[in-house]
Structure formats: structure tokens, C-alpha cells
mmCIF file of C-alpha atoms in Angstrom:
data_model
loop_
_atom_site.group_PDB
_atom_site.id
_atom_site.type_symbol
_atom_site.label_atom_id
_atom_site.label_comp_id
_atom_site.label_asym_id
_atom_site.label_seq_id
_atom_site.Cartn_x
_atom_site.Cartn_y
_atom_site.Cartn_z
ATOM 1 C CA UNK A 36 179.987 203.869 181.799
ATOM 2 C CA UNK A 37 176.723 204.395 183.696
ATOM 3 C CA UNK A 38 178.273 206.658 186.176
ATOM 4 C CA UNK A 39 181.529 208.128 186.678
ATOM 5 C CA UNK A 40 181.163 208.007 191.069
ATOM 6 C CA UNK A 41 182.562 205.011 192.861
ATOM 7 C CA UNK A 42 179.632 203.008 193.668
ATOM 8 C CA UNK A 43 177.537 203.203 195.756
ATOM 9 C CA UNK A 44 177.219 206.895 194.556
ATOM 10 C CA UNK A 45 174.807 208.782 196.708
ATOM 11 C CA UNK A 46 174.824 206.072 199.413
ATOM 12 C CA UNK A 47 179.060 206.295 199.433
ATOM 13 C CA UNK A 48 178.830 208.233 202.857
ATOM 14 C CA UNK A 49 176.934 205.220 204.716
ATOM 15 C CA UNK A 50 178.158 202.474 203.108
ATOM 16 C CA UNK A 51 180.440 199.875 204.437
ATOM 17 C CA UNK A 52 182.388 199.339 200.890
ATOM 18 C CA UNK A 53 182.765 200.727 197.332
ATOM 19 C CA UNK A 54 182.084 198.853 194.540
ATOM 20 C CA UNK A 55 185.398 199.072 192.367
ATOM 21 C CA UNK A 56 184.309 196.129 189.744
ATOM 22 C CA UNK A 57 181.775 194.006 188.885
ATOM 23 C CA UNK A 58 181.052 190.795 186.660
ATOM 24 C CA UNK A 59 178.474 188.439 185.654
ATOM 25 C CA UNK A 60 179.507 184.801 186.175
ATOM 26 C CA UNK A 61 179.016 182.267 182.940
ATOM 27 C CA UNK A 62 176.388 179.523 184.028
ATOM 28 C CA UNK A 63 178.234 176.508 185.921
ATOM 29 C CA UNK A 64 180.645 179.366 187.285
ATOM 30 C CA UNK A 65 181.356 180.451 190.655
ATOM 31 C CA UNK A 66 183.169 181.844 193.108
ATOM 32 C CA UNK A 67 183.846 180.018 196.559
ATOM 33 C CA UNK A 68 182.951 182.187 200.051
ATOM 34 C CA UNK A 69 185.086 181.845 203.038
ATOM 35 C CA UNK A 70 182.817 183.400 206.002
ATOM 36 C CA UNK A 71 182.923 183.128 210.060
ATOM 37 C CA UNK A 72 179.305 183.392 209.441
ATOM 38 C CA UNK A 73 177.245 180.246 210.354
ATOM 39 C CA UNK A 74 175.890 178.409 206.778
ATOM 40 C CA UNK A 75 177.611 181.584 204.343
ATOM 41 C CA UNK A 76 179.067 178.980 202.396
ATOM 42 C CA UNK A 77 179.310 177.947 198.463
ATOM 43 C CA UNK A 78 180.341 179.657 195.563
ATOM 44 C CA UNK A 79 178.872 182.938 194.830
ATOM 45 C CA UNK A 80 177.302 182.712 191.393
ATOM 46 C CA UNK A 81 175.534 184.790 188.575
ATOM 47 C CA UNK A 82 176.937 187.965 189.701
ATOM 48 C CA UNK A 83 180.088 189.501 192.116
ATOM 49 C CA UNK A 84 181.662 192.680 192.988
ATOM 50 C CA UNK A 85 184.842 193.334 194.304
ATOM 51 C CA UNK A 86 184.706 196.122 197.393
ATOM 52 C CA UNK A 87 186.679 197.982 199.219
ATOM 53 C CA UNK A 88 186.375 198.244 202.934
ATOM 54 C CA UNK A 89 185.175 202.509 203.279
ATOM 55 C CA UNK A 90 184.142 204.983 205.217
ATOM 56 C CA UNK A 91 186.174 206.789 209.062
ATOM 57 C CA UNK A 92 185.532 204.168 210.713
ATOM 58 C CA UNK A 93 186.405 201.708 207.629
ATOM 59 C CA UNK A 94 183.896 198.454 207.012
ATOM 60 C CA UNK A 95 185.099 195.285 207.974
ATOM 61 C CA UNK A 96 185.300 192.091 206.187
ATOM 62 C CA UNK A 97 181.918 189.395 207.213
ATOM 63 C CA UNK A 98 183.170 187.215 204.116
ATOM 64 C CA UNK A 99 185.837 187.319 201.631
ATOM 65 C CA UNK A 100 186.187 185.520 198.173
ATOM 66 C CA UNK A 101 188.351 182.480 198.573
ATOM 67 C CA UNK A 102 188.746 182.043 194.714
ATOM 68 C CA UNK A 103 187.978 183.691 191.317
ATOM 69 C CA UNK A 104 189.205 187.024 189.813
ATOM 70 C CA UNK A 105 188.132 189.289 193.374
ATOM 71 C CA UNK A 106 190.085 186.445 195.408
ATOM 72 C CA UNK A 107 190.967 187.640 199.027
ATOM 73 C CA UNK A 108 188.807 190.862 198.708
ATOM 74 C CA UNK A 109 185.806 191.754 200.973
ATOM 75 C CA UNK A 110 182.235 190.047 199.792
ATOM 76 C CA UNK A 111 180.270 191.151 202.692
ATOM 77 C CA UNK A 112 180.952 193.457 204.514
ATOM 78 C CA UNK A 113 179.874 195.709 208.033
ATOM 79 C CA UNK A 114 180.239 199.191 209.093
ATOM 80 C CA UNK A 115 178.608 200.735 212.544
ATOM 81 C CA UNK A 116 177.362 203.866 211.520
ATOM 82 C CA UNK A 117 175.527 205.923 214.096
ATOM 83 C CA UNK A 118 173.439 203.659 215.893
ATOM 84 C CA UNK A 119 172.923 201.039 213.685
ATOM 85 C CA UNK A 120 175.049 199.147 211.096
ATOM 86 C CA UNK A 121 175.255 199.302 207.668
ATOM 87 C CA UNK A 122 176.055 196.111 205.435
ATOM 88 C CA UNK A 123 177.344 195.686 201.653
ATOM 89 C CA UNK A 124 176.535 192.611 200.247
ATOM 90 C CA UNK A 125 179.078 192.091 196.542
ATOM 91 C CA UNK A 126 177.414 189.059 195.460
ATOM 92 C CA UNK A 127 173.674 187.532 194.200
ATOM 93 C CA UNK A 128 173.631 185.177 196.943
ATOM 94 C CA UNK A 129 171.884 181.878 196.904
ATOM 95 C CA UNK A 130 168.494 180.921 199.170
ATOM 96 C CA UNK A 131 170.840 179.358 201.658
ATOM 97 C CA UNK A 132 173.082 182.105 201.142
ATOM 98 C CA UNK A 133 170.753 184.470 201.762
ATOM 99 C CA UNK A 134 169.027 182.960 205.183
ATOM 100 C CA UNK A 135 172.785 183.067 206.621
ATOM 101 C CA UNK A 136 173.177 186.864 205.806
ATOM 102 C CA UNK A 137 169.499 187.315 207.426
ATOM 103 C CA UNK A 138 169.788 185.168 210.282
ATOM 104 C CA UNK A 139 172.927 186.961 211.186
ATOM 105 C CA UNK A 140 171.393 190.155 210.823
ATOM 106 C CA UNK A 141 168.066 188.965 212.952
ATOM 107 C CA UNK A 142 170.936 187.751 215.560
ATOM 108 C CA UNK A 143 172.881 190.979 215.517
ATOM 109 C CA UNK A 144 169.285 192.960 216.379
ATOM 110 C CA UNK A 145 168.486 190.690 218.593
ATOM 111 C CA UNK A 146 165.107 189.651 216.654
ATOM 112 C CA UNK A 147 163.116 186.425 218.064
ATOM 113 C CA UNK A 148 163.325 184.075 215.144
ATOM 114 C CA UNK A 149 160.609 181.180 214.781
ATOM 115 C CA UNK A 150 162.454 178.396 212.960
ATOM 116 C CA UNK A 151 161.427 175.820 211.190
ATOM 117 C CA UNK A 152 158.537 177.677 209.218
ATOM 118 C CA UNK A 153 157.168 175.670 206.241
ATOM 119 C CA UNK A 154 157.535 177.650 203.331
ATOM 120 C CA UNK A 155 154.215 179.549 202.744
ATOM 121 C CA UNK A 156 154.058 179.879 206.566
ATOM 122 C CA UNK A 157 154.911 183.647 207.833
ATOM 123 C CA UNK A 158 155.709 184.739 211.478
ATOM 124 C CA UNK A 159 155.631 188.243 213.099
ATOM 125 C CA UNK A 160 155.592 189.483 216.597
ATOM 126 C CA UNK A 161 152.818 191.717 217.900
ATOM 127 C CA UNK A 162 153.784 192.675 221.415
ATOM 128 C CA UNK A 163 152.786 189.766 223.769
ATOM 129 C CA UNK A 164 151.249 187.951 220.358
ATOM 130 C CA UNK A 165 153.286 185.715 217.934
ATOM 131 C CA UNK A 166 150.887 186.043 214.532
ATOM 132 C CA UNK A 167 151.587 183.195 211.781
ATOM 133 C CA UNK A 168 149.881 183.228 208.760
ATOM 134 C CA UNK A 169 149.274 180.768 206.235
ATOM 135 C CA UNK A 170 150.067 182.255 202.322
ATOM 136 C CA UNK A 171 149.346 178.548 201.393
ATOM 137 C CA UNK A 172 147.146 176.832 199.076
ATOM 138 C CA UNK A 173 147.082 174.136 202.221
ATOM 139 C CA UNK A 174 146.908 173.982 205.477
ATOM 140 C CA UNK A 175 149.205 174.015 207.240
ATOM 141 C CA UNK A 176 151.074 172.038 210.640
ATOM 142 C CA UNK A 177 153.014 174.262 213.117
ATOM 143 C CA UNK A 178 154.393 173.271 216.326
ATOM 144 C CA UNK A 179 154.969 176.254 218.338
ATOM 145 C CA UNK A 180 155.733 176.634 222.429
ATOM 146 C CA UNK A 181 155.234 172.882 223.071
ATOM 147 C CA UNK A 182 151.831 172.921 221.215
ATOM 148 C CA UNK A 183 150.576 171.554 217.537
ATOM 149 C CA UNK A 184 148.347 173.720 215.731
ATOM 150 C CA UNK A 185 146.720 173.290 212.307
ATOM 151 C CA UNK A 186 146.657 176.965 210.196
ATOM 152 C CA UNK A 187 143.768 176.559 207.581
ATOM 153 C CA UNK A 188 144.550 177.925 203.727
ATOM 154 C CA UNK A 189 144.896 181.650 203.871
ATOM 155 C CA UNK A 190 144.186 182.099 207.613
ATOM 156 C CA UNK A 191 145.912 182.887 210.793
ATOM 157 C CA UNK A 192 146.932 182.189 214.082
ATOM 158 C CA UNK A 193 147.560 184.265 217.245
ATOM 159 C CA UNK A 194 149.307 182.909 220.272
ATOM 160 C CA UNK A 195 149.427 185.198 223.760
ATOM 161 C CA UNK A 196 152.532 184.649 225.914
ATOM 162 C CA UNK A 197 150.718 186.431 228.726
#
């Protein structure tokens, strides 16, 4: 037993859900999602935990396991805390898993999101500047705002919006 507290331990007061069992998946297994949550979709494979809604207010359920040993209990799930939110995530989600839990997260703070990035390609927001930058061995083509730009290897690109 590597600890004897209901995990998430030290983080039990914040957290959305306790962890009350886990399990690795055998390769070619998986566990199917059901989710309100735009593209959180698939099985969950490699690895799941089964939680428990927590915490005065209790969690609530993002995405629940619609098969496999945790079916019908939470695999995401939210809790306001304070000002913010807090989020337990019971599975090791895929890459398309994962940009549905993030781009619901990016919605929920209201974050500008620059879509369509080609992978390499890296976008942050400065104020009145959007900053890309190219992480590439290649350049790289962007079309941003109605306009085509060209981001050489390993350089950037600032565009004002004022």
C-alpha cells in the first residue's frame, strides 16, 4: 500500500474527487467515455481510476465511464473552489483526449485560442501582441487575421492588434 489516505492525500481538501481504485489497462484494452464535452470521446486506455465526486460543495461529473470495471462512475470531474475551479482527471487520456479536456478548460477561462497551429508552431498572447514561434526544424506557414505569414526555423513572429 503506498499510502493509507484516500487519494489525493494532501490535495483531498481541493480536489473535486477521491481516488478509491485504480488499474492499468492490458494493451488493446479500454474503457469507453461518455462526455457532454465537445471531442472527449474513445476509450480511456493504459490507465483509469474510479472517483468519487468530494468535497462541501461536492465535484460534479464532466465524463463518466460508459463501460469497463468503474462503469457509470465519474472520469472527469469539476469542483468551484474559491474563485477558480478545480478538475480531477481518472484516466491517461489520449492526444485527442487531451485537447478536449484543454480546450474546455481554455473555454471555461475564457482564453483566446489560435487554432489550427501546425505542430511545432506555439502561440501566446502579449497584451495587444499575438507571439508565434516556430520550435521547427522548418519553416513554417501560418495564416493569421486574414493574412499569410511564413515563420523561419526557430524564429518568431509578432502581430499588433492596435
Amino acid at each position: 500500500r503506498v499510502t493509507d489516505q484516500t487519494l489525493p492525500g494532501p490535495l483531498r481538501a481541493c480536489s473535486a474527487a477521491n481516488v478509491t481504485a485504480w488499474a492499468a489497462l492490458a494493451p488493446g484494452a479500454g474503457c469507453d467515455l461518455e462526455s457532454a464535452l465537445p471531442g472527449l470521446e474513445g476509450p480511456a486506455e493504459t490507465w483509469i481510476e474510479r472517483l468519487e465526486l468530494a468535497g462541501d460543495p461536492p465535484g460534479t461529473s464532466l465524463a463518466r465511464y460508459a463501460s469497463g470495471p468503474y462503469r457509470d462512475a465519474p472520469a472527469l470531474a469539476a469542483r468551484r473552489l474559491g474563485q477558480g475551479t478545480t478538475y480531477s482527471l481518472g484516466f491517461a487520456p489520449s492526444r485527442a483526449q487531451a485537447k478536449a479536456v484543454l480546450s474546455h478548460l481554455a473555454g471555461e477561462l475564457a482564453l483566446p485560442v489560435v487554432a489550427g497551429l501546425p505542430p511545432g508552431l506555439v502561440a501566446a498572447r502579449r497584451g495587444q501582441y499575438q507571439v508565434f514561434l516556430n520550435f521547427s526544424e522548418r519553416p513554417l506557414a501560418l495564416e493569421y487575421a486574414g493574412q499569410a505569414y511564413t515563420i523561419r526555423t526557430r524564429d518568431l513572429l509578432v502581430v499588433s492588434s492596435g
